Coordinates of C-alpha atoms in Angstrom, one line a residue:
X290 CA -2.4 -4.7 -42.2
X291 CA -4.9 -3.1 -44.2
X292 CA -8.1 -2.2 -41.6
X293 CA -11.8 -2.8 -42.5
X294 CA -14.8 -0.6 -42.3
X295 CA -18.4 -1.2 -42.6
X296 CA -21.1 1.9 -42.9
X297 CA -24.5 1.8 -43.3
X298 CA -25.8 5.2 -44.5
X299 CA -22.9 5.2 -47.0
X300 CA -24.9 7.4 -49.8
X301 CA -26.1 9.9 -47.2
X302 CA -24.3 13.1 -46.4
X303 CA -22.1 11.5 -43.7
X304 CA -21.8 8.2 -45.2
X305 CA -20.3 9.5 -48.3
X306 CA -17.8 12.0 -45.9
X307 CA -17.0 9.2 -43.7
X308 CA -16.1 6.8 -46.9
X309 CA -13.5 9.4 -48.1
X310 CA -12.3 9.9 -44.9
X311 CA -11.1 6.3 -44.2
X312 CA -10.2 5.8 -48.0
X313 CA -7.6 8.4 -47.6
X314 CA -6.4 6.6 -44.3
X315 CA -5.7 3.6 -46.1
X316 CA -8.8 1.6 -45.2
X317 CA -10.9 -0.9 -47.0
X318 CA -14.5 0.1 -47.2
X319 CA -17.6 -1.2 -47.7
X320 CA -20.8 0.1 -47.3
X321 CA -24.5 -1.3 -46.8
X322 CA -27.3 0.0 -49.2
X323 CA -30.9 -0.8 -49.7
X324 CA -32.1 -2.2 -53.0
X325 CA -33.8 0.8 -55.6
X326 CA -35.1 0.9 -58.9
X327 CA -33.2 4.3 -59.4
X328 CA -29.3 4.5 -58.5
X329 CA -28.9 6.6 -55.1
X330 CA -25.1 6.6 -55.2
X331 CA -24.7 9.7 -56.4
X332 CA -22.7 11.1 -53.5
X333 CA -20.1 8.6 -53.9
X334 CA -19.5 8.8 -57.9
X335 CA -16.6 10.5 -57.6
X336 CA -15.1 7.4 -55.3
X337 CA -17.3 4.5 -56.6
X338 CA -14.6 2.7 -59.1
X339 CA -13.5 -0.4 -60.2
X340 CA -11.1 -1.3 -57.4
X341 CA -9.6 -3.3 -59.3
X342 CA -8.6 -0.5 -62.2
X343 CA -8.6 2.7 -59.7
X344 CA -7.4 1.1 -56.6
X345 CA -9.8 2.5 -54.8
X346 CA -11.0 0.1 -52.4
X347 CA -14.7 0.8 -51.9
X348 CA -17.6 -1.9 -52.2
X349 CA -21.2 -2.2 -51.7
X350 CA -23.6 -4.3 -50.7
X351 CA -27.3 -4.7 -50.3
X352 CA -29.0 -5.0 -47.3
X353 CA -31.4 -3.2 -44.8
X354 CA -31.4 -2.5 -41.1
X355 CA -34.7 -4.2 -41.2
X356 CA -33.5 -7.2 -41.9
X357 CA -31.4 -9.1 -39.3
X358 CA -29.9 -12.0 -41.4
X359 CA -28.2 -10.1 -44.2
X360 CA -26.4 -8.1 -41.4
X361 CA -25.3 -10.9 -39.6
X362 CA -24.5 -12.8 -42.8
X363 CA -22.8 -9.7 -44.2
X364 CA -20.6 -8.9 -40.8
X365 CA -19.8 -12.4 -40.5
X366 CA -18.5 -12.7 -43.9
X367 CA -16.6 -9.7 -44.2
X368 CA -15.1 -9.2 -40.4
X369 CA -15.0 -5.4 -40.4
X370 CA -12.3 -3.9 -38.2
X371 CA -15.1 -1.0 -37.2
X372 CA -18.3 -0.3 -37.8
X373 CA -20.8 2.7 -38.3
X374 CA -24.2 3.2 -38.2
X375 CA -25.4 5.9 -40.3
X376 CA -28.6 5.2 -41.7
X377 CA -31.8 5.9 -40.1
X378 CA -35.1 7.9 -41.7
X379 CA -33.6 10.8 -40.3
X380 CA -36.3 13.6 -41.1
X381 CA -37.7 14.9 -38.0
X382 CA -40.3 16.4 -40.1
X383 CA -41.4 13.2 -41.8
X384 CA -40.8 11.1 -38.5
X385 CA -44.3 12.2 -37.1
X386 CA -45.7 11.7 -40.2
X387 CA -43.7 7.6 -40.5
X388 CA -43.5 7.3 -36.9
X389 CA -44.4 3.7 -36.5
X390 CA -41.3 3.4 -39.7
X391 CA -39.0 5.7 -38.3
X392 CA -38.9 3.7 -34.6
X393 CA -38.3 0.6 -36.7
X394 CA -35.4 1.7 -38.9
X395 CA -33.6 4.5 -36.5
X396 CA -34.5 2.7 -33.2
X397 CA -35.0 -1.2 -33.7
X398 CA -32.5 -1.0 -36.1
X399 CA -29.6 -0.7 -34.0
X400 CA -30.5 -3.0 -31.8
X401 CA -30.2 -5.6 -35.3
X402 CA -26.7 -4.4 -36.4
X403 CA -26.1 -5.0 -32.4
X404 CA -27.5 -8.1 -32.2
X405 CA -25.3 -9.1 -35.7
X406 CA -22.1 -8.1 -33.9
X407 CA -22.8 -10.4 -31.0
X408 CA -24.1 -13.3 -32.8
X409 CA -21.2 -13.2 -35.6
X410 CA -18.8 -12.9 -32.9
X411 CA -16.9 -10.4 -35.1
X412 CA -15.0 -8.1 -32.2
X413 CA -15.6 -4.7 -34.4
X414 CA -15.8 -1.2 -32.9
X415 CA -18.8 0.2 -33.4
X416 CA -20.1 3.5 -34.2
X417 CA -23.7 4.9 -33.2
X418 CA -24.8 8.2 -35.2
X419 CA -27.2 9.5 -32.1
X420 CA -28.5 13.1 -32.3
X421 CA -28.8 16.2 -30.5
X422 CA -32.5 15.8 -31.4
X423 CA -32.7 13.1 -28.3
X424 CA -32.4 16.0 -25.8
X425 CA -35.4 18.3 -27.4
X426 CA -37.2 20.5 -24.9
X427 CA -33.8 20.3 -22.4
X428 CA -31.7 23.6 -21.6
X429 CA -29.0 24.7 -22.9
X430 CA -26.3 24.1 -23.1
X431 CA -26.7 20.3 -23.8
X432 CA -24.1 17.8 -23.0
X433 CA -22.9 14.2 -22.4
X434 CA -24.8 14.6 -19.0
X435 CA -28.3 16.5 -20.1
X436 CA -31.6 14.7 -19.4
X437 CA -32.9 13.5 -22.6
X438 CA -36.1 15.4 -23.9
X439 CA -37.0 14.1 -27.2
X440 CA -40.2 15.9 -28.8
X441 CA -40.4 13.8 -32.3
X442 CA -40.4 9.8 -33.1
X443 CA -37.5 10.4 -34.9
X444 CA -35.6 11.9 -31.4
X445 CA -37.5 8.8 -29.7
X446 CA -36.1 6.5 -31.4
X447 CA -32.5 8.0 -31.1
X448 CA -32.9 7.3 -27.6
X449 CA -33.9 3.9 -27.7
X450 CA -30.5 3.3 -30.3
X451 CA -28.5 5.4 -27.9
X452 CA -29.0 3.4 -25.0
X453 CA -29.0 -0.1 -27.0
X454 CA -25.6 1.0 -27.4
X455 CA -24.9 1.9 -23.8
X456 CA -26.1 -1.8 -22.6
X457 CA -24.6 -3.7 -25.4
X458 CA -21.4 -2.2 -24.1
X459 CA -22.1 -2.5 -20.4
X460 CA -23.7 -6.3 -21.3
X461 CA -21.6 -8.3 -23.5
X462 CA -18.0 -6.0 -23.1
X463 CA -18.1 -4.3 -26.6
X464 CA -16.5 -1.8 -27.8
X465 CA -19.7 0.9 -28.5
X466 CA -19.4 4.4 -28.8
X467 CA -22.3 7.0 -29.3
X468 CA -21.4 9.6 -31.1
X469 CA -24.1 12.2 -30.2
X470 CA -23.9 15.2 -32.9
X471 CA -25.2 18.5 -33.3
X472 CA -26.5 20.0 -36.8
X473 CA -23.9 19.2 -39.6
X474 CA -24.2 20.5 -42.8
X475 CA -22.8 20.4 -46.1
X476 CA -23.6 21.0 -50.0
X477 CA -24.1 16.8 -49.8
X478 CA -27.3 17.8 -47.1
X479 CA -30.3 16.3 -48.8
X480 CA -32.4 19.0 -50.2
X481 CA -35.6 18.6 -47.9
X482 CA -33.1 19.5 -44.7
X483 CA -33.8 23.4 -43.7
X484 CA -30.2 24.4 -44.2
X485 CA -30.2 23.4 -48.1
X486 CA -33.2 24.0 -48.6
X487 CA -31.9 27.8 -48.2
X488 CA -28.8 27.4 -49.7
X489 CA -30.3 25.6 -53.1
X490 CA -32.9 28.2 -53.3
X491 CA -30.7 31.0 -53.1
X492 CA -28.8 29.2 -55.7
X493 CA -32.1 29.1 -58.1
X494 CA -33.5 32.7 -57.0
X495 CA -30.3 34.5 -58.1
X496 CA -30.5 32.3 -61.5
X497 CA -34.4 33.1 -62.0
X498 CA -34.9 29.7 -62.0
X499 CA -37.3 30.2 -58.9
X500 CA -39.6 32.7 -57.3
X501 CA -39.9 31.9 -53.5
X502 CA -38.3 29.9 -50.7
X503 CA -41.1 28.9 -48.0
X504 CA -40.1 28.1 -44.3
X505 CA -41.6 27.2 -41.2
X506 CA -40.0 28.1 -38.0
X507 CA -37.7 31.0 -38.7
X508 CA -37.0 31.3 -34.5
X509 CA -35.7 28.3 -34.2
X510 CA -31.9 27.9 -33.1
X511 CA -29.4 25.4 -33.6
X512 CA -25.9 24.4 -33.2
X513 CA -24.5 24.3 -36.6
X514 CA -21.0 22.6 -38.0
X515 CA -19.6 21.5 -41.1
X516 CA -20.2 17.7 -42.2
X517 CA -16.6 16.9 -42.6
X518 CA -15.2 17.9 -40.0
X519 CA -18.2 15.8 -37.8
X520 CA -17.2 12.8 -39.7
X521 CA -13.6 13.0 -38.4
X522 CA -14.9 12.7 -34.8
X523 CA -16.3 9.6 -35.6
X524 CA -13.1 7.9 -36.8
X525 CA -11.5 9.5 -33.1
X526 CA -14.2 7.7 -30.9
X527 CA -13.2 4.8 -32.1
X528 CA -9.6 5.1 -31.8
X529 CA -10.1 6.3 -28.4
X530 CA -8.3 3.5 -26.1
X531 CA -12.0 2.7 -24.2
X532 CA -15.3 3.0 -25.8
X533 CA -17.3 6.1 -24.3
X534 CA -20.2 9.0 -25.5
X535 CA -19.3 12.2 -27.2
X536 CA -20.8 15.4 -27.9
X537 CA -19.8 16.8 -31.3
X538 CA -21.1 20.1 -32.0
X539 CA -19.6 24.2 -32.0
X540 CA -21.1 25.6 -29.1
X541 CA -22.8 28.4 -30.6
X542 CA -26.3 28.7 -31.5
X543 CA -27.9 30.7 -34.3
X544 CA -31.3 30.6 -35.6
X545 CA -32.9 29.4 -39.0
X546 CA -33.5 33.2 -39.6
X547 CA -29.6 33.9 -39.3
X548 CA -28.8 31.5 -41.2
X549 CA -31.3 32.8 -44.1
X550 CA -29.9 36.6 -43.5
X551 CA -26.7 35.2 -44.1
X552 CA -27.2 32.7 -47.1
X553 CA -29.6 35.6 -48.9
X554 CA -27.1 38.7 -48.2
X555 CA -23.9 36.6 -49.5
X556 CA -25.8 36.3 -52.8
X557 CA -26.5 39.9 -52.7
X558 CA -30.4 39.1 -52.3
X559 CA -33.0 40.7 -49.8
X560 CA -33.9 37.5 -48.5
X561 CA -37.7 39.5 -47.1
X562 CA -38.4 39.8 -50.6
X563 CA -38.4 35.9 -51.5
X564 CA -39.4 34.2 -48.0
X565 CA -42.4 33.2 -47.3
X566 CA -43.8 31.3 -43.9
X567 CA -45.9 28.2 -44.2
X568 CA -47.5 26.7 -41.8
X569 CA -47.4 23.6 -43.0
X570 CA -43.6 23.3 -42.2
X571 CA -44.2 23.4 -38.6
X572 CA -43.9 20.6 -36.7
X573 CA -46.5 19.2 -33.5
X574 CA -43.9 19.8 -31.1
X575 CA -40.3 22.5 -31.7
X576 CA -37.4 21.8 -30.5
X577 CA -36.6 25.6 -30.2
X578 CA -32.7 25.6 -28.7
X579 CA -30.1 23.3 -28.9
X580 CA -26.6 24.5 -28.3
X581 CA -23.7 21.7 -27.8
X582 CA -20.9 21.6 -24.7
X583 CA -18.3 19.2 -26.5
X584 CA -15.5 20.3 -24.0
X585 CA -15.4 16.6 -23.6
X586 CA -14.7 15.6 -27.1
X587 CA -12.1 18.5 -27.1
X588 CA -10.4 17.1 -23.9
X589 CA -10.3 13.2 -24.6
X590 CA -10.2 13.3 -28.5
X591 CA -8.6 16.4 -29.1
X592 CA -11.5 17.6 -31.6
X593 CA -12.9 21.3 -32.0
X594 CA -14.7 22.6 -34.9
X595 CA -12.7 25.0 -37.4
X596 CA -15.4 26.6 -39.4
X597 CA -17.6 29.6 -38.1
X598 CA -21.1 29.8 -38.8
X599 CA -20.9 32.4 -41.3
X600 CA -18.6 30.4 -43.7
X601 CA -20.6 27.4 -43.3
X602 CA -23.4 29.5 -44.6
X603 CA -21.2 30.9 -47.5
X604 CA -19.4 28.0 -48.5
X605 CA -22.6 26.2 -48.6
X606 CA -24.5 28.8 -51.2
X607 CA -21.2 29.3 -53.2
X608 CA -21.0 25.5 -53.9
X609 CA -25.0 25.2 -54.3
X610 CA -24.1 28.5 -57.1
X611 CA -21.9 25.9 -58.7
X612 CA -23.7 23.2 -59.1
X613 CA -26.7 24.8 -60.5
X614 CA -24.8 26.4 -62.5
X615 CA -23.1 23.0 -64.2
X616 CA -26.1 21.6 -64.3
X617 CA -27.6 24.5 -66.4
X618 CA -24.5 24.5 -68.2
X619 CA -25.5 20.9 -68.9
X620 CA -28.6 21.9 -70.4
X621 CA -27.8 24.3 -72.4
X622 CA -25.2 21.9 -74.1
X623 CA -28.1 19.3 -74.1
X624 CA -30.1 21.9 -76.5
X625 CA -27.5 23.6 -78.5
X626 CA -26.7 19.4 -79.5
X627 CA -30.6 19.5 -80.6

């Protein structure tokens, strides 16, 4: 029998990973997305068919983790097998700036899509996206044990969803698993996230397309992995025979500046020549080290990361290379059709 998932966040990063991931299991999947007067599926074009003519089976719907009757109506209707919460404002920068937003839609919002499970009385697995963001200012190494230290709304309200999982599971007997995961990063990152925004600028500085790349806290070091491989830990959790808390992350810890060297010198660029600090990118309160211990995750699920730092870096500017360059390409056969 053909299984059932429902994600919300399905055009972010993640979403779109996770979507492919289950496809190619064999799953049906559907994902929740909020209403806009310009498309914001662009992540999933290369999946979003007719499923009727592709047999791809992937569908959408609108709705809103702000909005407690379309999720109940929407996970009563359709019965989902298992269920992942992605979305959330998930900018830590903008989070202080949105707070009051942020706690609603990252925070309150679990507790809806929660609350929707119970009421529909649809027995789906569910699937928490927490961050390493929720343990902030703690020591190193961080793991499924660390104090929480959160120093942002947006690590605030990871907390509150984080532990609205851990008593709807301890409450009502569900099956509730927080998936709590360290920097992930892909060429799908949105372009505002610091690790892109190196990547894409390197992309444009090698092409002359731009002049400088400003940056706030070059010191600051995190605990970086590659998207995909993330997204696979989420489908483990929830195949795991009782629901439980994970760490997902490498165990190493490298700084924004490292990650800069790295990004600049693959291109063949002198990255002091083209970086500039701004104050403004700064935020109230740093987080300045988060390093994962998912020795857990590789016990239980049997998951450990395979890519390094270093060719996260590379394979991230390589493919950022690419798409400038098709969408130059694009242009320039835009003109020569003039």
């Amino acid at each position: 029998m053909t299984k059932k998932a429902l994600i919300t966040g399905i055009t972010g990063q993640d979403g779109s990973y996770l979507a492919e991931f289950l496809l190619e299991k064999g799953y049906e999947v559907h994902g929740i997305i909020r209403r806009s007067s310009s498309f914001n599926t662009e992540r999933l074009e290369d999946i979003y068919r007719d499923p009727h003519e592709s047999g791809v089976r992937l569908f959408n719907h609108f709705g809103d983790l702000g909005d407690s009757t379309s999720l109940v109506n929407l996970i009563r209707d359709l019965k989902p097998d298992e269920v992942y919460n992605l979305a959330a404002q998930s900018h830590v920068k903008v989070s202080f700036e949105i707070p009051e937003y942020t706690g609603d839609v990252t925070g309150v919002g679990v507790m809806r899509i929660l609350e929707a499970l119970r009421l529909s009385g649809v027995e789906a697995r569910f699937y928490q996206a927490s961050s390493s963001e929720m343990f902030g200012a703690a020591q190193p190494p961080q793991n499924e044990d660390t104090p929480f230290h959160p120093r942002s709304p947006y690590g605030v309200a990871k907390v509150m969803g984080y532990w609205a999982t851990v008593n709807y599971r301890e409450a009502y007997d569900m099956f509730a698993t927080n998936g709590i995961l360290f920097n992930h990063e892909s060429v799908r990152r949105g372009e505002t996230f610091v690790s892109r925004k190196i990547t894409r600028a390197v992309a444009r500085i090698k092409a002359g397309t731009q002049d400088k790349l400003y940056l706030g806290n070059l010191e600051a070091k995190r605990d970086w992995g590659l998207a995909p491989e993330f997204v696979e830990a989420m489908w483990m959790m929830l195949q795991h025979d009782e629901p439980d808390d994970f760490v997902i992350a490498t165990g190493e810890a490298h700084s924004v500046k490292e990650f800069v060297e790295i990004a600049f010198g693959h291109a063949g660029l002198d990255w002091e020549k083209y970086v500039e600090i701004d104050p403004r990118y700064f935020r109230p309160s740093e987080v300045d080290h988060l390093r994962g211990d998912a020795s857990k995750a590789k016990k239980v699920l049997g998951w450990e990361p395979k890519t390094s730092f270093e060719d996260l870096a590379r394979l991230m500017v390589d493919d950022d290379i690419k798409l400038l360059d098709d969408e130059l390409s694009g242009r320039r056969a835009g003109r020569d059709r003039e």
